[in-house]
PDB file of C-alpha atoms and ligand atoms in Angstrom:
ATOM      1  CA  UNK Z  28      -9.555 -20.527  17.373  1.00  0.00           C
ATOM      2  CA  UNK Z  29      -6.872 -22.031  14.884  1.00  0.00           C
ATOM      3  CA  UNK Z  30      -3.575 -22.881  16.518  1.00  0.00           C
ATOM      4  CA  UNK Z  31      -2.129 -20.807  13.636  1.00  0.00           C
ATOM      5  CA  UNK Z  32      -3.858 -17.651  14.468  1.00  0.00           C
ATOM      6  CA  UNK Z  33      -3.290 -18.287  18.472  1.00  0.00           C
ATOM      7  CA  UNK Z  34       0.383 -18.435  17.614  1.00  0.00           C
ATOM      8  CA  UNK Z  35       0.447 -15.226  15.820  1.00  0.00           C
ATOM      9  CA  UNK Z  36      -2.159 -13.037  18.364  1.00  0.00           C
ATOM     10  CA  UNK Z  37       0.172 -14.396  21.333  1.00  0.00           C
ATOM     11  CA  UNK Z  38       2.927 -12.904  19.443  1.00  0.00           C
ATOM     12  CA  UNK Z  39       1.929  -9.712  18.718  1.00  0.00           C
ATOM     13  CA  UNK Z  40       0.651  -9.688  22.278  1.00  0.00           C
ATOM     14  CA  UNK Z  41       3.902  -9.150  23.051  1.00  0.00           C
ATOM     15  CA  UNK Z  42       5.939  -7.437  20.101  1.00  0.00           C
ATOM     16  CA  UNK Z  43       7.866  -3.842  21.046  1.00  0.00           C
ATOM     17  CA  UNK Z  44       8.077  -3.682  17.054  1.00  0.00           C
ATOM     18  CA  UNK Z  45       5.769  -4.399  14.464  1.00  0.00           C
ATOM     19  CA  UNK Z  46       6.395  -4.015  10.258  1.00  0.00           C
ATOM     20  CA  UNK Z  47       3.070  -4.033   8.260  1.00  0.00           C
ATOM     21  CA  UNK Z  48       3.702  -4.391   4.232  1.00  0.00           C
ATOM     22  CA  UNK Z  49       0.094  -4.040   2.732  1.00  0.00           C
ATOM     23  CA  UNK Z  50      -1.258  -4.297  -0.423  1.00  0.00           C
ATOM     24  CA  UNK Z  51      -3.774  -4.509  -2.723  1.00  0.00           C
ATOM     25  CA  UNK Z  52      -5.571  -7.174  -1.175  1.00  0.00           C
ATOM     26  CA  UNK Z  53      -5.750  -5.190   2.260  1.00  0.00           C
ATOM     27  CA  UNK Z  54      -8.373  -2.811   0.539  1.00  0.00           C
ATOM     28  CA  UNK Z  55     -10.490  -6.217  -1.164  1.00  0.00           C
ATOM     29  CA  UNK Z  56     -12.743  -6.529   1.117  1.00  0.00           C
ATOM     30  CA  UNK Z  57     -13.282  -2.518   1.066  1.00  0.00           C
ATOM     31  CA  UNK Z  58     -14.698  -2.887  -2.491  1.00  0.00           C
ATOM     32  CA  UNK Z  59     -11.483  -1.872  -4.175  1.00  0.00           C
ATOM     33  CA  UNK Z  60     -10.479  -4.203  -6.958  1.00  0.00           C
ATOM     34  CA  UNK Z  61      -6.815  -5.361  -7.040  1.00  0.00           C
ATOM     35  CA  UNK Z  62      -4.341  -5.515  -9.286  1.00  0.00           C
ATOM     36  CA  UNK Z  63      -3.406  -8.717 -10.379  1.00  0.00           C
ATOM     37  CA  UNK Z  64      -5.696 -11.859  -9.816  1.00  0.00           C
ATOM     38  CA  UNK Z  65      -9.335 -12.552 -10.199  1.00  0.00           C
ATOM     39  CA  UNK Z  66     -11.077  -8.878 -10.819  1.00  0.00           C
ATOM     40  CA  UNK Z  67      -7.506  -7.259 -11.330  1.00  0.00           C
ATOM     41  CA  UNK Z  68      -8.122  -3.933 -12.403  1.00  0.00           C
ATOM     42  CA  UNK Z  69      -4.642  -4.427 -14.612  1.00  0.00           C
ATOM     43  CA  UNK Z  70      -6.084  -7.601 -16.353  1.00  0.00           C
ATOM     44  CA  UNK Z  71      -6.063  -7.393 -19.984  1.00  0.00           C
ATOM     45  CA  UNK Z  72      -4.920  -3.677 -19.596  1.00  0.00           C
ATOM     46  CA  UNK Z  73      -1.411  -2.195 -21.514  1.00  0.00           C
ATOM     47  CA  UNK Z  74      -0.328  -0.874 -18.477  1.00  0.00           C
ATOM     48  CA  UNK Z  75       2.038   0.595 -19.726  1.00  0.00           C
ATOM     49  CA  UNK Z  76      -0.332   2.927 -21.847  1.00  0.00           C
ATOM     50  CA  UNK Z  77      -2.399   4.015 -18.757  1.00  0.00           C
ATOM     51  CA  UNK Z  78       0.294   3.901 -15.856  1.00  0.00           C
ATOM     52  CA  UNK Z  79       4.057   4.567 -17.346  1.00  0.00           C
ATOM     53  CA  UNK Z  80       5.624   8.348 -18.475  1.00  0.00           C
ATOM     54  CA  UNK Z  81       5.767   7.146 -21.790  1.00  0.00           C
ATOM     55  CA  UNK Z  82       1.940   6.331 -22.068  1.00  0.00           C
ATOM     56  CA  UNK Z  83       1.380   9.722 -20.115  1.00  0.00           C
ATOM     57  CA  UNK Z  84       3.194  11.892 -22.852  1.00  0.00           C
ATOM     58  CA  UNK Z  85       1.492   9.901 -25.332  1.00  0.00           C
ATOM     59  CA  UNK Z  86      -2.069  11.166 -24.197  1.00  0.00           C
ATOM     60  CA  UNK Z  87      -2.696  12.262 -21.242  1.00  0.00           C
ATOM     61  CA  UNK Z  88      -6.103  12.701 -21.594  1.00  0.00           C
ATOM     62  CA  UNK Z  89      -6.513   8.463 -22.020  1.00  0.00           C
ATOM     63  CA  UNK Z  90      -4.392   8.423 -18.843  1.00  0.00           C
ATOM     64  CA  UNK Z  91      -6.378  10.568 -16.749  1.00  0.00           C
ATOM     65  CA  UNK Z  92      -9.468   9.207 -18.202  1.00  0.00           C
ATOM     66  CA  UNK Z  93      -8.673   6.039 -16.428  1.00  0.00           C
ATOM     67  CA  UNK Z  94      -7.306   7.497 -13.106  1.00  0.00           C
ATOM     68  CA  UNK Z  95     -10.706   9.396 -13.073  1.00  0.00           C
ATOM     69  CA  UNK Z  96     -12.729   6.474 -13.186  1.00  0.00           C
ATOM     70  CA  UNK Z  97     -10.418   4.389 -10.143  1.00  0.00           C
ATOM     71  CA  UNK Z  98     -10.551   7.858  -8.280  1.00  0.00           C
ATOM     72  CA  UNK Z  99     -14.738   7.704  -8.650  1.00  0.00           C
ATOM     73  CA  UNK Z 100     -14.901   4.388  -7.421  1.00  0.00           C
ATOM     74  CA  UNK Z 101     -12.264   4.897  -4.512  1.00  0.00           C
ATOM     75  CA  UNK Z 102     -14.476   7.954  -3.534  1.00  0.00           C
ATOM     76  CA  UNK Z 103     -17.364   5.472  -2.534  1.00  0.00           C
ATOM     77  CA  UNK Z 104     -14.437   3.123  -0.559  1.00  0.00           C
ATOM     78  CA  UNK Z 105     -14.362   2.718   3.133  1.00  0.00           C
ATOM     79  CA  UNK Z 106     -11.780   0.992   5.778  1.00  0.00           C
ATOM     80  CA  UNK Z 107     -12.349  -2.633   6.476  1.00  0.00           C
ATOM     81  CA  UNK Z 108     -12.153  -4.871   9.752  1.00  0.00           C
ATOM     82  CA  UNK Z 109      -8.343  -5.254   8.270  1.00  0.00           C
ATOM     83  CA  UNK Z 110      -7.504  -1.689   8.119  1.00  0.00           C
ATOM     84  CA  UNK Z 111      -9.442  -1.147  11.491  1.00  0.00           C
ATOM     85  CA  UNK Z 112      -7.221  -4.168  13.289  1.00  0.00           C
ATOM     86  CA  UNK Z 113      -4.327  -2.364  12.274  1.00  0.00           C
ATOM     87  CA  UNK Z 114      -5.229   0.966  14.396  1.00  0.00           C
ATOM     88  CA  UNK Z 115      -5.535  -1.425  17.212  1.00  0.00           C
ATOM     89  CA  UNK Z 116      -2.307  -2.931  16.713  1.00  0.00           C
ATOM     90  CA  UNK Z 117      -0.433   0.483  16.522  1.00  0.00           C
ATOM     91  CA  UNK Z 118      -2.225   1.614  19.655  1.00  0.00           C
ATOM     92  CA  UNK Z 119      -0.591  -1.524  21.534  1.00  0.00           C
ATOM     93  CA  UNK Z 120       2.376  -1.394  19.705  1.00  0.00           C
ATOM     94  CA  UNK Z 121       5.253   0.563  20.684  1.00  0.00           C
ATOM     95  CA  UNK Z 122       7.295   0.821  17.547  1.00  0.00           C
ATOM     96  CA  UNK Z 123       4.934   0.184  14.777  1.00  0.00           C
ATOM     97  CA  UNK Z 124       4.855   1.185  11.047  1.00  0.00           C
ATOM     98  CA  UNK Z 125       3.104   0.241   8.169  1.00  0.00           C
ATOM     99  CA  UNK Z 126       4.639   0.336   4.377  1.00  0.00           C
ATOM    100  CA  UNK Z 127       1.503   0.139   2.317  1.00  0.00           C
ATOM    101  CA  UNK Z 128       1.771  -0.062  -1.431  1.00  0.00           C
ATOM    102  CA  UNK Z 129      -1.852   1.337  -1.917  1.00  0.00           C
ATOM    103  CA  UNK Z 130      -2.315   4.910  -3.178  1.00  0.00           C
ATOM    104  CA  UNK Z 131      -5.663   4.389  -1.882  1.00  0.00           C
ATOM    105  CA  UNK Z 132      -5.470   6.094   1.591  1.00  0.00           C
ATOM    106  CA  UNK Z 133      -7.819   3.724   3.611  1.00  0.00           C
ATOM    107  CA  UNK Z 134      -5.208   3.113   6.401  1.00  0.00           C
ATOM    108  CA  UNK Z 135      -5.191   7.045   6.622  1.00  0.00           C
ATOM    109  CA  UNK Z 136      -9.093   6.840   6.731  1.00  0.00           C
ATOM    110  CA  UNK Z 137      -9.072   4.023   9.409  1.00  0.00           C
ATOM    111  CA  UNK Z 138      -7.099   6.348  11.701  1.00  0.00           C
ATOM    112  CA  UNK Z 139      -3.447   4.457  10.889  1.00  0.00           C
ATOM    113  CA  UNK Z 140      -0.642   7.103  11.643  1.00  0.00           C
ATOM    114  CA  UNK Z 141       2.635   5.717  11.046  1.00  0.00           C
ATOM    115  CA  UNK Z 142       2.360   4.765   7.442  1.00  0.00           C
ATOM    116  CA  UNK Z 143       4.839   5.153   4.298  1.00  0.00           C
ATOM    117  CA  UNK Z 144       3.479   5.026   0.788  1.00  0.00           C
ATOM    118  CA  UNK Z 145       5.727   3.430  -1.173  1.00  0.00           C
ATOM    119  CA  UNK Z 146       3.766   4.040  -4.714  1.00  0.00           C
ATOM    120  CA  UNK Z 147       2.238   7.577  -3.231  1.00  0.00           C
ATOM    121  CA  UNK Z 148      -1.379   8.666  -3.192  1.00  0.00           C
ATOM    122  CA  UNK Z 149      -4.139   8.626  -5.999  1.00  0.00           C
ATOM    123  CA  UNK Z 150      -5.393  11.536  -4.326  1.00  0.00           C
ATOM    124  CA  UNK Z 151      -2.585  13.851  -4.919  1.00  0.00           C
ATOM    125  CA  UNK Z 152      -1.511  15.288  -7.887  1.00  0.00           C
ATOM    126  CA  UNK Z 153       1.750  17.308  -9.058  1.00  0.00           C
ATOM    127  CA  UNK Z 154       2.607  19.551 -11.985  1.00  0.00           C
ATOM    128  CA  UNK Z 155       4.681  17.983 -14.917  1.00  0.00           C
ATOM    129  CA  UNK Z 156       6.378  21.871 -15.489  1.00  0.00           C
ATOM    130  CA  UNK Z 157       9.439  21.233 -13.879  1.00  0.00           C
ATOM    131  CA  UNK Z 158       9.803  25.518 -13.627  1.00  0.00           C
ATOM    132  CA  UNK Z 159       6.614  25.277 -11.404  1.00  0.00           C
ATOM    133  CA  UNK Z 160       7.006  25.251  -7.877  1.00  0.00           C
ATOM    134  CA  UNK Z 161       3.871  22.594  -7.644  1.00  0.00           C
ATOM    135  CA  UNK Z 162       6.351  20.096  -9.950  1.00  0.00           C
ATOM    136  CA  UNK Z 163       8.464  19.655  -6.748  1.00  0.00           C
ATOM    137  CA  UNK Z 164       5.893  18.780  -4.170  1.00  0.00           C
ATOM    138  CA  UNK Z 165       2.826  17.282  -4.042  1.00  0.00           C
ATOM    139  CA  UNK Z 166      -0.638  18.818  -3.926  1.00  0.00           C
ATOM    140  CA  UNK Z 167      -4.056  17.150  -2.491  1.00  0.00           C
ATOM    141  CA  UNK Z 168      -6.558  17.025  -5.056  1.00  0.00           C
ATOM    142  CA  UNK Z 169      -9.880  15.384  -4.277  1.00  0.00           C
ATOM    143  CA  UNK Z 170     -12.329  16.548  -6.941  1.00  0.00           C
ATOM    144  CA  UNK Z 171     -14.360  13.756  -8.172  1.00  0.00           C
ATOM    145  CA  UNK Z 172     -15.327  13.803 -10.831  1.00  0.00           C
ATOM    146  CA  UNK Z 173     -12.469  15.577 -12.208  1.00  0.00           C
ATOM    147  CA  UNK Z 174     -13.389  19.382 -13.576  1.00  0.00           C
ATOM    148  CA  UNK Z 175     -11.405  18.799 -16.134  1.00  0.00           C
ATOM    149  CA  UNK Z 176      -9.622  15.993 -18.166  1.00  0.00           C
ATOM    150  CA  UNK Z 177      -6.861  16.025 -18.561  1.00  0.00           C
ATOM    151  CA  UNK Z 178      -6.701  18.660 -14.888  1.00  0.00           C
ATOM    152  CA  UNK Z 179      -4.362  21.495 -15.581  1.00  0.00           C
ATOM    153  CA  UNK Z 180      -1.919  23.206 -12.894  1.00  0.00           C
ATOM    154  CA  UNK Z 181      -2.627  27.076 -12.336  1.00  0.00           C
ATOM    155  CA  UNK Z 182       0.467  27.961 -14.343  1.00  0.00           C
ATOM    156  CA  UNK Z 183      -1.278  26.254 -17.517  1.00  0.00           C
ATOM    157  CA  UNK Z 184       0.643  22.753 -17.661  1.00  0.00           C
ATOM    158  CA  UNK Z 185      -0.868  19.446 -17.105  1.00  0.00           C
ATOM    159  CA  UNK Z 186      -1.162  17.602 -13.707  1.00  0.00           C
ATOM    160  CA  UNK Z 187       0.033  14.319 -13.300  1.00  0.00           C
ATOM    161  CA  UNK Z 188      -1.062  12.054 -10.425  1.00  0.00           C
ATOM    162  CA  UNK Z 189       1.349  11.493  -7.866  1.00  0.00           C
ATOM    163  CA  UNK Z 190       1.926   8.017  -7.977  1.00  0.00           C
ATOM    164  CA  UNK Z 191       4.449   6.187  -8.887  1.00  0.00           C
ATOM    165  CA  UNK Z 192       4.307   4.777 -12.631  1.00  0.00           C
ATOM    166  CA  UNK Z 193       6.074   1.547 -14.153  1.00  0.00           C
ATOM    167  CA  UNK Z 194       9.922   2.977 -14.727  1.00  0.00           C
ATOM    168  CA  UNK Z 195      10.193   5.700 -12.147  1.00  0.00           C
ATOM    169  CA  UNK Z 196      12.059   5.989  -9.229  1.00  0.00           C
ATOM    170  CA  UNK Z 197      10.150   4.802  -5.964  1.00  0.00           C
ATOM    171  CA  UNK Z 198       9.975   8.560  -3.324  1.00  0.00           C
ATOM    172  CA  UNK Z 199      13.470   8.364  -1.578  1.00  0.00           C
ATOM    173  CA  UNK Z 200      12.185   9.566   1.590  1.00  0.00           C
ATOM    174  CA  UNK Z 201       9.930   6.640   2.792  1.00  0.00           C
ATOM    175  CA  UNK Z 202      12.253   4.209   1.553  1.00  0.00           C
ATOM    176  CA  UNK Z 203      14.835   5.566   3.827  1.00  0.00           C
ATOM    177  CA  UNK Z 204      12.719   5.603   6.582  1.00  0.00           C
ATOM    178  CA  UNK Z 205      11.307   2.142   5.853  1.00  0.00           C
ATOM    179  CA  UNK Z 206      14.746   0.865   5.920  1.00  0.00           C
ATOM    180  CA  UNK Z 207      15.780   2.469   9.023  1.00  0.00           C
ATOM    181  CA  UNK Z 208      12.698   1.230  10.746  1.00  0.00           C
ATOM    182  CA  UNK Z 209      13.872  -2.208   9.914  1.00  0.00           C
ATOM    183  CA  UNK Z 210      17.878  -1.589  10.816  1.00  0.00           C
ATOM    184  CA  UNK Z 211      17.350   0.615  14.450  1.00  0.00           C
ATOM    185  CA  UNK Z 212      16.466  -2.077  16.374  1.00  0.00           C
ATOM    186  CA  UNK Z 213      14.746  -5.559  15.501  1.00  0.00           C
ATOM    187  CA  UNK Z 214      11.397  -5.928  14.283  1.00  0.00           C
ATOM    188  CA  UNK Z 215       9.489  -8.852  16.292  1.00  0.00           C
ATOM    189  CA  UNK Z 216       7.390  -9.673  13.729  1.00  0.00           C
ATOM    190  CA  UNK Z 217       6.271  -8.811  10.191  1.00  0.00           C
ATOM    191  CA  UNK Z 218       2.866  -8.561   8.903  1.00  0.00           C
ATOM    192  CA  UNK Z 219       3.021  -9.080   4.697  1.00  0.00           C
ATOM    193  CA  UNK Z 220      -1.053  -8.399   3.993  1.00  0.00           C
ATOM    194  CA  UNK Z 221      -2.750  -8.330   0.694  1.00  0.00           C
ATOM    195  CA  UNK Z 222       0.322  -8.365  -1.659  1.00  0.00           C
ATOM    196  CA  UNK Z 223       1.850 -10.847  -4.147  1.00  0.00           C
ATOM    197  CA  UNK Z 224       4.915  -8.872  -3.362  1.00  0.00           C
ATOM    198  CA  UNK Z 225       5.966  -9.139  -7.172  1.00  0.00           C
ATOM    199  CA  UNK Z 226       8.278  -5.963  -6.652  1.00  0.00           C
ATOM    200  CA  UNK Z 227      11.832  -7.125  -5.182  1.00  0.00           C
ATOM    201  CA  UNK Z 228      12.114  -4.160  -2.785  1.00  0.00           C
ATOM    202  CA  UNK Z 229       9.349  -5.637  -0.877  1.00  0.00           C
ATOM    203  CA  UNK Z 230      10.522  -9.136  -0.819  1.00  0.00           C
ATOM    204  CA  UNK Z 231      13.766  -7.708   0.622  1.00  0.00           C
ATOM    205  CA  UNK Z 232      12.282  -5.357   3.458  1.00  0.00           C
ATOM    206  CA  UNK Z 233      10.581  -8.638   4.397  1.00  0.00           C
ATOM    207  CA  UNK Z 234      13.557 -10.848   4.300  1.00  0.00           C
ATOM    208  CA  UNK Z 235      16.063  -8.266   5.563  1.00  0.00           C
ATOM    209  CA  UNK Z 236      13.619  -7.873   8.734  1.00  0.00           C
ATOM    210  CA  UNK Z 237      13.443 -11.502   9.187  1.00  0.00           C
ATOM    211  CA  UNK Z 238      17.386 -11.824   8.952  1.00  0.00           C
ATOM    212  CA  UNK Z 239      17.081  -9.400  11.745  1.00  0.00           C
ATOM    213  CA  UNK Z 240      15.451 -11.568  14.085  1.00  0.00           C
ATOM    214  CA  UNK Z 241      11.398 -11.096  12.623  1.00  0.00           C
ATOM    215  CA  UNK Z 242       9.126 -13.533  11.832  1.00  0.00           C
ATOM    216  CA  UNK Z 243       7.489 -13.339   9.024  1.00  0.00           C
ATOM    217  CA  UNK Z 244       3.714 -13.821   8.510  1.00  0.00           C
ATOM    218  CA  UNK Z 245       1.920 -13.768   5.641  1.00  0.00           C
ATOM    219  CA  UNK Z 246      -1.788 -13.509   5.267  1.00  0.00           C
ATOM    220  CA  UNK Z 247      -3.147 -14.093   1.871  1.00  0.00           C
ATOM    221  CA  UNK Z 248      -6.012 -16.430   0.541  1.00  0.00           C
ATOM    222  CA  UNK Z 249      -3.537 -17.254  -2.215  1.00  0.00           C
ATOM    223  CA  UNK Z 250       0.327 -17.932  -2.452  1.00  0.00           C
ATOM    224  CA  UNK Z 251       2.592 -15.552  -3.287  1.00  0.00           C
ATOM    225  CA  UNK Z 252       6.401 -14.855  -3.842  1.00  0.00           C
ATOM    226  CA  UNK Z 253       7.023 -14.497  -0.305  1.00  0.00           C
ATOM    227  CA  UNK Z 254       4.984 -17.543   0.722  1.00  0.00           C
ATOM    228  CA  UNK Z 255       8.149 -19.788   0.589  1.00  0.00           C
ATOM    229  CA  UNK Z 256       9.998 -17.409   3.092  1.00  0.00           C
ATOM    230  CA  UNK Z 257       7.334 -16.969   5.686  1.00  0.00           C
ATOM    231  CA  UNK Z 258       7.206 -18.398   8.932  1.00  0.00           C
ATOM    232  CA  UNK Z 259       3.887 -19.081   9.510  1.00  0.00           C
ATOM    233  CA  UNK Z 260       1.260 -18.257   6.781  1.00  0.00           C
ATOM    234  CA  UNK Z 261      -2.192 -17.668   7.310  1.00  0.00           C
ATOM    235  CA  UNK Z 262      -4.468 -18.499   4.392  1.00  0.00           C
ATOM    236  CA  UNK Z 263      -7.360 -16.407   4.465  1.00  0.00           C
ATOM    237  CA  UNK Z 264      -9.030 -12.813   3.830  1.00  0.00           C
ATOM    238  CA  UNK Z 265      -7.190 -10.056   5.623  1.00  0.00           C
ATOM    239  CA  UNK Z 266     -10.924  -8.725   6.895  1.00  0.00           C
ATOM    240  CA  UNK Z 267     -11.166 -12.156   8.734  1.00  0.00           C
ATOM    241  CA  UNK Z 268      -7.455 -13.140  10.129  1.00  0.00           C
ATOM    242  CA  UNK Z 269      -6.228  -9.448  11.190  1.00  0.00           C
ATOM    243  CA  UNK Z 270      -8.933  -8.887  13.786  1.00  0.00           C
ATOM    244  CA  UNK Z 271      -8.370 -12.330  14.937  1.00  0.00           C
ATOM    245  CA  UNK Z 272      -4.811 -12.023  15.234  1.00  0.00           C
ATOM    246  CA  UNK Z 273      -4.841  -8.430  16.677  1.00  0.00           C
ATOM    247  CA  UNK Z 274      -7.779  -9.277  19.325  1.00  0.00           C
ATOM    248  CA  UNK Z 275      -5.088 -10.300  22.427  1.00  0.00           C
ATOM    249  CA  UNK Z 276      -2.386  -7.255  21.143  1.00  0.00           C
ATOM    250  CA  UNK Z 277      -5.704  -4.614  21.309  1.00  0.00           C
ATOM    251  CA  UNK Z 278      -6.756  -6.387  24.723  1.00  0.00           C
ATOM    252  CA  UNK Z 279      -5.256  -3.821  28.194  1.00  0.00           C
ATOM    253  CA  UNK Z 280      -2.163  -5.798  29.230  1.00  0.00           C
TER     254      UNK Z 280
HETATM  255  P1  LIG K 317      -1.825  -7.352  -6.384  1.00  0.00           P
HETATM  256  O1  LIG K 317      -3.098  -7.045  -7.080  1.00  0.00           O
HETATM  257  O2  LIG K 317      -0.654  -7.712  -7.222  1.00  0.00           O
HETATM  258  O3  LIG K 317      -2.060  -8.556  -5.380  1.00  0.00           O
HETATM  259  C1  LIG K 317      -3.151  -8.561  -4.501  1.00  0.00           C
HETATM  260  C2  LIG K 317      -2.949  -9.658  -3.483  1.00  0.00           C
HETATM  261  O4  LIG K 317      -3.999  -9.570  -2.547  1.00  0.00           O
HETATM  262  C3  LIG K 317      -2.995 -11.085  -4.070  1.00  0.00           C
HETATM  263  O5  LIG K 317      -1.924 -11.830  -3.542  1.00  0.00           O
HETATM  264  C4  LIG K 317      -4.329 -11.627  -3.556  1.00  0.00           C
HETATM  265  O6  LIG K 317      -4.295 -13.037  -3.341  1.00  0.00           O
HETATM  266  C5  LIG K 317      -4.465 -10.881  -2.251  1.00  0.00           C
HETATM  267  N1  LIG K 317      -5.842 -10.729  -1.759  1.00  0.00           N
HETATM  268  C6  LIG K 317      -7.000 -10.635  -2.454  1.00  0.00           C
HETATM  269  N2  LIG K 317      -8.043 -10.488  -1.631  1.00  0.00           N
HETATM  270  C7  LIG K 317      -7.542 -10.497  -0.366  1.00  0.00           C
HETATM  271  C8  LIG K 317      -8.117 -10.360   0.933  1.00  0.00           C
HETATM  272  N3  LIG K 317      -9.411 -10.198   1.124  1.00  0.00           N
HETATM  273  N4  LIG K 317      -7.275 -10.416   2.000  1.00  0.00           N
HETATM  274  C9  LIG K 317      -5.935 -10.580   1.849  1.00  0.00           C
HETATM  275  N5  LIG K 317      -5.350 -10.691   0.644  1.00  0.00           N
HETATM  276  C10 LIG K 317      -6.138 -10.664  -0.448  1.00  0.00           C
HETATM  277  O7  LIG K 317      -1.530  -6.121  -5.421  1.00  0.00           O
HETATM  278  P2  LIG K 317      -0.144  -5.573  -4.832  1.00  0.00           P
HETATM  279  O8  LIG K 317       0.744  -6.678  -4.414  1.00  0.00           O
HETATM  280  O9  LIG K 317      -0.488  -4.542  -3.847  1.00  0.00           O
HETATM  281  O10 LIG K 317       1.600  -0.406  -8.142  1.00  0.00           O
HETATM  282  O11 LIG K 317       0.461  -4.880  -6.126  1.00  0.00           O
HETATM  283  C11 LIG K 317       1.608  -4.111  -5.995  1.00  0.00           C
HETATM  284  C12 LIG K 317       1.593  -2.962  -6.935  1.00  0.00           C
HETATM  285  O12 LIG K 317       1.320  -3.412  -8.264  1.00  0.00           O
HETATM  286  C13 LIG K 317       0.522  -1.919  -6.696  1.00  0.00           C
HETATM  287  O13 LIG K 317       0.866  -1.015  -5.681  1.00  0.00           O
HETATM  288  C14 LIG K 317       0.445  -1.242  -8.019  1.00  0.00           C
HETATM  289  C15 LIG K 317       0.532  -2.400  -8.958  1.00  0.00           C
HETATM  290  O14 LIG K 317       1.162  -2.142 -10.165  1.00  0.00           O
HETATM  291  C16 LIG K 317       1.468   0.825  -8.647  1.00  0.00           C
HETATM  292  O15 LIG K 317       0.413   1.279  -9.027  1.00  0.00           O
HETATM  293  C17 LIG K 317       2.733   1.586  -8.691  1.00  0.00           C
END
């Protein structure tokens, strides 16, 4: 085994605390395209017509149109050896969470528990009436194909997805959480998966945790803005390094 990975597994062996931040590139290897990169499902896209409030208003039909199709193809999606490493870990691992930036639920459908979405779910939807009750919370909506585009709320006004569009406020309640994760108590190590971590609220959970006393792995086939920061970076698909790194941590100590 590399002397990389070794390093990493005989860490973890022995973390109390473990930080996951996933992304995009966590759910590759499950067929789900990511967003930037080779494939990115945002190449040559206006995002901003398909994933902003602005483009939403504009037509929400077009919108939804495209959310229908990523929801179809997510349908037919299953965990990976990644997501599946990551159960392991949390079963060894007494204070464990994982910050995912997916909306895709695999974690969930791997059997992960302690998981914050920081961009919400692709699954759920909420109403854009802000007198209707369903405005305020979230609501699980699985149909796929949609009945309807664009889906409409029972009190008559359009559903939105519940995720979090360019120029909205990230959910306050998992950020608050992830931060006190990282504050009560210092993380041993953090696990940065499958994200170019282009967003600066991820670059500073990672750094804040590593001022803390964490090291900081990344693993990525490709470099990314936290790639100058890490402490040991391990170059490769998520599928591959995770179970390799999470073998000793899943072994009875
Ligand atoms: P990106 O699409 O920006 O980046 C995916 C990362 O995964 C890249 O760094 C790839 O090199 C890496 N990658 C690809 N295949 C991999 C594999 N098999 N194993 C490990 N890594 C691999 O995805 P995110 O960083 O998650 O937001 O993007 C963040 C946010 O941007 C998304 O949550 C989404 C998007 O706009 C919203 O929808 C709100």
């Amino acid at each position: 085994m590399d002397r990389v990975v070794q390093r990493v597994r005989e860490r973890l062996a022995q973390a109390r605390k473990v930080l996951v931040i996933s992304g995009a590139g966590i759910s590759a290897e499950s067929g789900v395209p990511t967003f930037r990169g080779a494939g990115g499902v945002w190449n040559n896209k206006d995002l901003m017509r398909l994933a902003s409030p602005e483009g939403f208003a504009e037509d929400p039909a077009r919108a939804w149109t495209w959310y229908d199709g990523r929801r179809r193809q997510l349908a037919g999606c299953v965990p990976n050896p990644a997501h599946r490493a990551l159960v392991d870990l949390e079963r060894c691992v007494p204070d464990f969470l994982i910050a995912t930036q997916n909306v895709d639920q695999l974690h969930e459908a791997a059997g992960s528990r302690a998981i914050e979405h920081v961009h919400g779910s692709i699954w759920n939807v909420r109403c854009t009436a802000a007198r209707c009750p369903r405005s305020r919370g979230e609501t699980y909506y699985p149909a796929v194909p949609l009945p309807e585009i664009p889906p409409r709320c029972a009190c008559g006004a359009l559903l939105r997805p519940a995720v979090v569009w360019f120029g909205e406020i990230l959910p306050a309640e998992p950020l608050e959480r992830i931060d006190r994760f990282i504050r009560s108590g210092a993380v041993d190590s953090v696990l940065a998966v499958g994200t170019m971590a282009v967003f600066p609220y991820i670059v500073a959970w990672a750094l804040l945790a590593q001022r803390l006393g964490a090291c900081l792995v990344e693993i990525n086939p490709e470099p990314t803005d936290l790639s100058h920061a890490a402490d040991i970076r391990l170059i490769g698909k998520a599928g591959d390094l995770l179970p390799q790194v999470v073998g000793s941590a899943a072994d009875p100590r």
